[in-house]
Structures are given as structure tokens and as C-alpha cells.
GROMACS .gro file of C-alpha atoms in nm:
model
  312
    1MET     CA    1   1.676  -0.993   1.776
    2SER     CA    2   1.517  -1.049   1.438
    3LYS     CA    3   1.611  -0.830   1.145
    4ARG     CA    4   1.268  -0.666   1.157
    5GLY     CA    5   1.312  -0.601   1.528
    6LYS     CA    6   1.651  -0.442   1.474
    7LYS     CA    7   1.517  -0.228   1.192
    8ALA     CA    8   1.253  -0.088   1.423
    9GLU     CA    9   1.494  -0.026   1.707
   10ASP     CA   10   1.751   0.169   1.507
   11GLY     CA   11   1.488   0.383   1.339
   12THR     CA   12   1.605   0.305   0.987
   13GLY     CA   13   1.280   0.163   0.864
   14ASP     CA   14   0.916   0.108   0.921
   15VAL     CA   15   0.788  -0.063   1.232
   16ASP     CA   16   0.516  -0.314   1.294
   17GLN     CA   17   0.201  -0.144   1.407
   18ASP     CA   18   0.049  -0.273   1.730
   19ASN     CA   19  -0.169  -0.565   1.634
   20GLY     CA   20  -0.424  -0.500   1.906
   21ALA     CA   21  -0.409  -0.861   2.020
   22ALA     CA   22  -0.282  -0.796   2.371
   23PRO     CA   23  -0.607  -0.896   2.545
   24ASP     CA   24  -0.560  -1.249   2.411
   25THR     CA   25  -0.259  -1.290   2.638
   26LYS     CA   26  -0.476  -1.264   2.948
   27LYS     CA   27  -0.623  -1.577   3.098
   28ALA     CA   28  -0.959  -1.654   2.946
   29LYS     CA   29  -1.252  -1.678   3.180
   30LYS     CA   30  -1.341  -2.033   3.277
   31GLY     CA   31  -1.562  -2.207   3.028
   32LYS     CA   32  -1.560  -1.915   2.782
   33GLU     CA   33  -1.453  -2.011   2.435
   34PRO     CA   34  -1.235  -1.759   2.249
   35GLU     CA   35  -1.425  -1.565   1.986
   36ALA     CA   36  -1.381  -1.684   1.629
   37PRO     CA   37  -1.198  -1.426   1.416
   38VAL     CA   38  -1.410  -1.219   1.180
   39LEU     CA   39  -1.251  -1.260   0.838
   40TYR     CA   40  -1.300  -1.048   0.528
   41GLU     CA   41  -1.423  -1.228   0.219
   42ASP     CA   42  -1.330  -1.049  -0.101
   43PRO     CA   43  -1.654  -1.043  -0.308
   44PRO     CA   44  -1.659  -1.133  -0.679
   45ASP     CA   45  -1.490  -0.875  -0.899
   46GLN     CA   46  -1.717  -0.612  -1.053
   47LEU     CA   47  -1.595  -0.568  -1.409
   48THR     CA   48  -1.823  -0.288  -1.529
   49SER     CA   49  -1.842   0.077  -1.433
   50LYS     CA   50  -2.163   0.237  -1.308
   51ASP     CA   51  -2.238   0.360  -1.659
   52GLY     CA   52  -2.196   0.011  -1.803
   53ARG     CA   53  -1.847   0.027  -1.955
   54ALA     CA   54  -1.631  -0.286  -1.934
   55ALA     CA   55  -1.313  -0.281  -1.726
   56ASN     CA   56  -1.004  -0.269  -1.946
   57MET     CA   57  -0.729  -0.167  -1.703
   58LYS     CA   58  -0.619  -0.383  -1.410
   59ILE     CA   59  -0.358  -0.257  -1.164
   60THR     CA   60  -0.218  -0.452  -0.870
   61SER     CA   61  -0.020  -0.308  -0.579
   62TRP     CA   62   0.169  -0.508  -0.317
   63ASN     CA   63   0.407  -0.422  -0.035
   64VAL     CA   64   0.631  -0.728  -0.063
   65ASP     CA   65   0.842  -0.665   0.250
   66GLY     CA   66   1.162  -0.761   0.068
   67LEU     CA   67   1.154  -0.853  -0.299
   68ARG     CA   68   1.405  -1.138  -0.287
   69ALA     CA   69   1.227  -1.317  -0.001
   70TRP     CA   70   0.890  -1.257  -0.168
   71VAL     CA   71   1.011  -1.416  -0.491
   72LYS     CA   72   1.133  -1.719  -0.294
   73LYS     CA   73   0.786  -1.742  -0.136
   74LYS     CA   74   0.635  -1.778  -0.486
   75GLY     CA   75   0.488  -1.429  -0.501
   76LEU     CA   76   0.532  -1.427  -0.878
   77ASP     CA   77   0.310  -1.733  -0.913
   78TRP     CA   78   0.025  -1.530  -0.766
   79VAL     CA   79   0.107  -1.235  -0.993
   80ARG     CA   80   0.089  -1.456  -1.303
   81GLU     CA   81  -0.250  -1.585  -1.192
   82GLU     CA   82  -0.381  -1.235  -1.118
   83ALA     CA   83  -0.230  -1.106  -1.444
   84PRO     CA   84  -0.261  -0.728  -1.394
   85ASP     CA   85  -0.174  -0.487  -1.672
   86VAL     CA   86   0.053  -0.304  -1.428
   87LEU     CA   87   0.216  -0.441  -1.113
   88CYS     CA   88   0.336  -0.195  -0.849
   89LEU     CA   89   0.557  -0.312  -0.562
   90GLN     CA   90   0.667  -0.137  -0.244
   91GLU     CA   91   0.932  -0.203   0.020
   92THR     CA   92   1.140  -0.398  -0.230
   93LYS     CA   93   1.452  -0.354  -0.014
   94CYS     CA   94   1.672  -0.455  -0.306
   95ALA     CA   95   1.925  -0.263  -0.513
   96GLU     CA   96   1.872  -0.290  -0.888
   97LYS     CA   97   2.200  -0.481  -0.928
   98SER     CA   98   2.070  -0.747  -0.686
   99LEU     CA   99   1.726  -0.804  -0.840
  100PRO     CA  100   1.633  -1.171  -0.884
  101ALA     CA  101   1.642  -1.294  -1.244
  102ASP     CA  102   1.297  -1.448  -1.187
  103ILE     CA  103   1.147  -1.099  -1.196
  104THR     CA  104   1.388  -0.909  -1.422
  105SER     CA  105   1.332  -1.163  -1.699
  106MET     CA  106   0.950  -1.181  -1.678
  107PRO     CA  107   0.829  -1.173  -2.040
  108GLU     CA  108   0.478  -1.073  -1.927
  109TYR     CA  109   0.612  -0.732  -1.823
  110PRO     CA  110   0.865  -0.606  -2.079
  111HIS     CA  111   0.871  -0.256  -1.926
  112LYS     CA  112   1.014  -0.254  -1.574
  113TYR     CA  113   1.110   0.042  -1.354
  114TRP     CA  114   1.291   0.039  -1.019
  115ALA     CA  115   1.369   0.297  -0.751
  116GLY     CA  116   1.576   0.238  -0.440
  117SER     CA  117   1.739   0.421  -0.153
  118ASP     CA  118   2.051   0.618  -0.248
  119GLU     CA  119   2.203   0.583   0.097
  120LYS     CA  120   2.087   0.252   0.244
  121GLU     CA  121   2.092  -0.062   0.034
  122GLY     CA  122   1.817  -0.298   0.142
  123TYR     CA  123   1.588  -0.016   0.259
  124SER     CA  124   1.261   0.114   0.115
  125GLY     CA  125   1.230   0.086  -0.264
  126VAL     CA  126   0.945   0.068  -0.517
  127ALA     CA  127   0.895  -0.089  -0.858
  128MET     CA  128   0.652  -0.074  -1.149
  129LEU     CA  129   0.615  -0.348  -1.409
  130CYS     CA  130   0.403  -0.274  -1.716
  131LYS     CA  131   0.268  -0.477  -2.006
  132THR     CA  132   0.238  -0.161  -2.217
  133GLU     CA  133   0.513   0.099  -2.228
  134PRO     CA  134   0.418   0.426  -2.054
  135LEU     CA  135   0.455   0.756  -2.237
  136SER     CA  136   0.707   0.864  -1.974
  137VAL     CA  137   0.837   0.758  -1.631
  138THR     CA  138   0.977   0.975  -1.353
  139TYR     CA  139   1.123   0.899  -1.012
  140GLY     CA  140   1.057   1.082  -0.686
  141ILE     CA  141   0.860   1.403  -0.634
  142ASP     CA  142   1.134   1.651  -0.723
  143LYS     CA  143   1.227   1.712  -0.359
  144GLU     CA  144   1.578   1.598  -0.269
  145GLU     CA  145   1.504   1.538   0.098
  146HIS     CA  146   1.236   1.284   0.000
  147ASP     CA  147   1.369   1.141  -0.323
  148LYS     CA  148   1.689   0.991  -0.181
  149GLU     CA  149   1.487   0.711  -0.018
  150GLY     CA  150   1.341   0.568  -0.341
  151ARG     CA  151   0.971   0.594  -0.254
  152VAL     CA  152   0.786   0.707  -0.568
  153ILE     CA  153   0.759   0.613  -0.935
  154THR     CA  154   0.520   0.797  -1.169
  155ALA     CA  155   0.419   0.664  -1.511
  156GLU     CA  156   0.223   0.866  -1.762
  157PHE     CA  157  -0.027   0.683  -1.980
  158ALA     CA  158  -0.256   0.827  -2.246
  159ASP     CA  159  -0.549   0.892  -2.014
  160PHE     CA  160  -0.400   0.907  -1.663
  161PHE     CA  161  -0.093   0.915  -1.446
  162LEU     CA  162  -0.011   0.615  -1.227
  163VAL     CA  163   0.184   0.690  -0.910
  164THR     CA  164   0.311   0.415  -0.683
  165ALA     CA  165   0.438   0.518  -0.342
  166TYR     CA  166   0.585   0.377  -0.024
  167VAL     CA  167   0.502   0.652   0.224
  168PRO     CA  168   0.747   0.696   0.514
  169ASN     CA  169   0.641   0.560   0.851
  170ALA     CA  170   0.646   0.790   1.155
  171SER     CA  171   0.862   0.518   1.320
  172ARG     CA  172   0.880   0.386   1.673
  173GLY     CA  173   0.842   0.663   1.926
  174LEU     CA  174   0.710   0.884   1.642
  175VAL     CA  175   1.065   1.004   1.582
  176ARG     CA  176   0.986   1.074   1.215
  177LEU     CA  177   0.641   1.223   1.264
  178ASP     CA  178   0.755   1.576   1.183
  179TYR     CA  179   0.924   1.447   0.869
  180ARG     CA  180   0.608   1.255   0.779
  181LYS     CA  181   0.400   1.573   0.810
  182THR     CA  182   0.640   1.748   0.572
  183TRP     CA  183   0.622   1.453   0.334
  184ASP     CA  184   0.241   1.455   0.338
  185GLU     CA  185   0.232   1.824   0.249
  186ASP     CA  186   0.492   1.797  -0.028
  187PHE     CA  187   0.344   1.477  -0.171
  188ARG     CA  188  -0.005   1.629  -0.177
  189ALA     CA  189   0.131   1.928  -0.370
  190TYR     CA  190   0.303   1.693  -0.616
  191LEU     CA  191  -0.016   1.495  -0.674
  192SER     CA  192  -0.227   1.808  -0.712
  193GLU     CA  193   0.011   1.939  -0.979
  194LEU     CA  194  -0.018   1.611  -1.172
  195ASP     CA  195  -0.396   1.613  -1.132
  196GLY     CA  196  -0.405   1.954  -1.296
  197ARG     CA  197  -0.257   1.797  -1.609
  198LYS     CA  198  -0.457   1.473  -1.626
  199PRO     CA  199  -0.631   1.242  -1.375
  200LEU     CA  200  -0.421   1.009  -1.164
  201VAL     CA  201  -0.425   0.681  -0.977
  202LEU     CA  202  -0.215   0.665  -0.661
  203CYS     CA  203  -0.141   0.320  -0.524
  204GLY     CA  204   0.080   0.172  -0.259
  205ASP     CA  205   0.150   0.145   0.110
  206LEU     CA  206   0.041   0.486   0.238
  207ASN     CA  207   0.122   0.391   0.599
  208VAL     CA  208  -0.196   0.526   0.752
  209ALA     CA  209  -0.523   0.373   0.866
  210HIS     CA  210  -0.752   0.663   0.788
  211GLN     CA  211  -1.055   0.591   1.006
  212GLU     CA  212  -1.131   0.366   1.303
  213ILE     CA  213  -1.296   0.120   1.067
  214ASP     CA  214  -0.959   0.075   0.896
  215LEU     CA  215  -0.789  -0.111   1.181
  216LYS     CA  216  -0.885  -0.367   1.441
  217ASN     CA  217  -0.770  -0.189   1.754
  218ALA     CA  218  -0.829   0.183   1.710
  219LYS     CA  219  -0.836   0.266   2.080
  220GLY     CA  220  -0.496   0.111   2.150
  221ASN     CA  221  -0.316   0.270   1.856
  222ARG     CA  222  -0.398   0.640   1.873
  223LYS     CA  223  -0.038   0.727   1.963
  224ASN     CA  224   0.124   0.470   1.737
  225PRO     CA  225   0.270   0.517   1.388
  226GLY     CA  226   0.002   0.495   1.121
  227PHE     CA  227  -0.290   0.610   1.336
  228THR     CA  228  -0.181   0.937   1.491
  229PRO     CA  229  -0.416   1.234   1.446
  230GLU     CA  230  -0.149   1.404   1.235
  231GLU     CA  231  -0.117   1.117   0.986
  232ARG     CA  232  -0.491   1.067   0.962
  233GLU     CA  233  -0.540   1.441   0.905
  234GLY     CA  234  -0.277   1.428   0.631
  235PHE     CA  235  -0.484   1.168   0.448
  236THR     CA  236  -0.802   1.367   0.504
  237GLN     CA  237  -0.637   1.669   0.347
  238LEU     CA  238  -0.534   1.458   0.047
  239LEU     CA  239  -0.896   1.356  -0.008
  240GLU     CA  240  -1.010   1.715   0.036
  241ALA     CA  241  -0.767   1.815  -0.240
  242GLY     CA  242  -0.984   1.631  -0.492
  243PHE     CA  243  -0.906   1.262  -0.448
  244VAL     CA  244  -1.108   0.955  -0.351
  245ASP     CA  245  -1.027   0.642  -0.150
  246SER     CA  246  -1.158   0.390  -0.404
  247PHE     CA  247  -1.225   0.109  -0.156
  248ARG     CA  248  -1.431   0.329   0.076
  249GLU     CA  249  -1.610   0.480  -0.223
  250LEU     CA  250  -1.743   0.133  -0.306
  251TYR     CA  251  -1.754  -0.024   0.040
  252PRO     CA  252  -1.814   0.261   0.287
  253GLU     CA  253  -1.925   0.045   0.580
  254GLN     CA  254  -1.710  -0.265   0.525
  255ALA     CA  255  -1.530  -0.353   0.849
  256ASN     CA  256  -1.254  -0.610   0.903
  257ALA     CA  257  -1.102  -0.538   0.562
  258TYR     CA  258  -0.728  -0.507   0.619
  259THR     CA  259  -0.412  -0.524   0.410
  260PHE     CA  260  -0.141  -0.550   0.679
  261TRP     CA  261  -0.094  -0.783   0.976
  262THR     CA  262   0.210  -0.792   1.201
  263TYR     CA  263   0.399  -1.121   1.200
  264MET     CA  264   0.356  -1.137   1.577
  265MET     CA  265   0.087  -1.313   1.783
  266ASN     CA  266  -0.085  -1.487   1.491
  267ALA     CA  267  -0.235  -1.154   1.391
  268ARG     CA  268  -0.316  -1.259   1.037
  269SER     CA  269  -0.501  -1.578   1.130
  270LYS     CA  270  -0.702  -1.370   1.380
  271ASN     CA  271  -0.749  -1.092   1.124
  272VAL     CA  272  -0.613  -0.834   1.365
  273GLY     CA  273  -0.488  -0.591   1.105
  274TRP     CA  274  -0.471  -0.250   0.942
  275ARG     CA  275  -0.576  -0.115   0.601
  276LEU     CA  276  -0.260   0.065   0.495
  277ASP     CA  277  -0.264  -0.002   0.120
  278TYR     CA  278  -0.482   0.206  -0.109
  279PHE     CA  279  -0.589   0.299  -0.457
  280VAL     CA  280  -0.661   0.672  -0.443
  281LEU     CA  281  -0.817   0.825  -0.756
  282SER     CA  282  -0.870   1.169  -0.896
  283LYS     CA  283  -1.240   1.249  -0.877
  284ALA     CA  284  -1.241   1.271  -1.256
  285LEU     CA  285  -1.173   0.894  -1.268
  286LEU     CA  286  -1.474   0.800  -1.054
  287PRO     CA  287  -1.692   0.723  -1.359
  288SER     CA  288  -1.423   0.474  -1.467
  289LEU     CA  289  -1.410   0.291  -1.133
  290CYS     CA  290  -1.531  -0.069  -1.153
  291ASP     CA  291  -1.389  -0.232  -0.840
  292SER     CA  292  -1.123  -0.200  -0.571
  293LYS     CA  293  -1.014  -0.535  -0.432
  294ILE     CA  294  -0.832  -0.663  -0.124
  295ARG     CA  295  -0.671  -0.999  -0.203
  296GLY     CA  296  -0.638  -1.111   0.158
  297LYS     CA  297  -0.569  -1.477   0.082
  298ALA     CA  298  -0.248  -1.407  -0.110
  299MET     CA  299   0.055  -1.490   0.105
  300GLY     CA  300   0.422  -1.398   0.084
  301SER     CA  301   0.443  -1.075   0.286
  302ASP     CA  302   0.302  -0.909   0.597
  303HIS     CA  303   0.084  -0.714   0.352
  304CYS     CA  304  -0.158  -0.861   0.099
  305PRO     CA  305  -0.200  -0.731  -0.257
  306ILE     CA  306  -0.477  -0.501  -0.370
  307THR     CA  307  -0.618  -0.474  -0.723
  308LEU     CA  308  -0.803  -0.199  -0.908
  309HIS     CA  309  -1.034  -0.244  -1.208
  310LEU     CA  310  -1.094   0.060  -1.430
  311ALA     CA  311  -1.289   0.122  -1.751
  312ILE     CA  312  -1.061   0.376  -1.916
   0.00000   0.00000   0.00000
């Protein structure tokens, strides 16, 4: 059994969502060619806000599915080409003492922050790498039951908070769904408190496809982690608390735009995926929004990176 398979079976980590590709395993009808996959083409970056201000803040978020393996797959080469002002990483699965020198010594990002699981080395974990030093940095959401898994880093900048998060998965058999519901409630309260002080950007793997348009096979995944009614409602309640899904704000009808594809059954080449990675903004930041990008061609993980352009 692969490491990812074992992780799913023992319930210690996130699981691959159903890729919806099962019908492909059936025998094709005689003479009928398989349908070509519908791919998402990331349009040119929009670098001005609606009121004409130039973008001056670029944030990239990427679930790397294991930092050490991602570095070996040349993930940092892509980062240097993208050159964000802030790089947020999720599912690093690496204790700080084991971080690769290739990333700890990056001169482009002199300010680096790491959070990992207190109890399970090689599980969960987030990071934030900044070109400019934040005013302050905190870890977790001030709830012990959540903070021991190393899922949140918050940086305060002059005009906004930046929160990167790796939201817990409900897990195979939905064994952590009740915990996830508690997390969603507590995390929403944490974000709302921050938003009362200054606007925020939330980025990361939020482990939910909010609407049917956000995954390939909605019908087959209604009882699977990431698309249960409870998880979707949790995200709806977050938006109702005064936040905006930046991608849907700009591209409300865009289908086939995904950020995660299981490693199984050639899901990525078929674009059978899920949109699990988000930039969520305080409504007060909407005038600053220039673009919200899905960098689907970047390889190195079962997720692709996403990038946000703001005119702050």
C-alpha cells in the first residue's frame, strides 16, 4: 500500500477525494471515441483594480503535499519565476528541524515562518515566506484542540491580515466530520474577530468544493469528504459572515477550474478535479482585488498553486 493509501486508511491525514472518473473504466461503446478533456486555461493576469489602481501585492498559495518531495520536484524553480511577495504553503509534512536548506536559505524571502503538528511529525503543517517583514506573526487560532496540528499562520501587515490555513479533512468514512464542523465554527469566529480589526486575506487548502461547479463529479461525491452538505454549509456561513471567494467574484460561471486532482486514474490529464484552494477576502478588500489566478500548469504536487493580485 502506498504511503498516501496508508494515511487514508489509518485516519491520520487527508484522503484523496473521488476523482469522478469511474465511468471511464467501463467498456466504451463500439466506434465511439472518448471525449477530449475540457481543460482550464488561466487567462492573462489582470494587474489593475476596477478603480484603476495598479496591483502592488502578489500572494501565492500552494498545497505542496510534502515539502521535501516538492523541493526535489523543482517546486522552488516555479516559485522564483512567479516571484510573489508572499508565499504560503500547506501540507508541508515536515518538522522545522528537517526543512531542506534549499528553502530555508532562500534569499528572496528573508522572513520565513513555519508551523507543524505537535504530535505527529510528517503530518499537516503550513508555512509563510515573506519578502517584507510582517508587523507581527501568530500561530493557530488560540484553540488548543485545533492548534496542536499546525494548520494556521497569521501575519499582520500595515493594511491587512494574511491568514494561511490547511483546513482539516473530514476523512474517509467522514470520521472527522463532527470535528470539522467544530473547526469551521471556531475558525469563522477567529476570522471575524480579525476582520473587526482590519481587513484580511485567507488563503490555503480549505478542503471544500463549495458549489457543484467547483468539482467535476458533484453527483458522485455528495457523501464524500470535501463535498458533504455540512462542509459546504460551513463555507457558505463563512461568506455570509462578510467574506468573498475572490475567484468566484471575478469568474462566477467559470467551470472546469480546479486546483486538486487525485494521483489516481490520470485525473489531472483528464482534468477531473476539485477546487479546494482559495483566496477569501474581507468585503472591505474588494476594491483592491485585481485578479485571482489558478496556475494549473505548475507541477510538483496533487494541488496546483493559486495567486492573488491586490492593489493595496
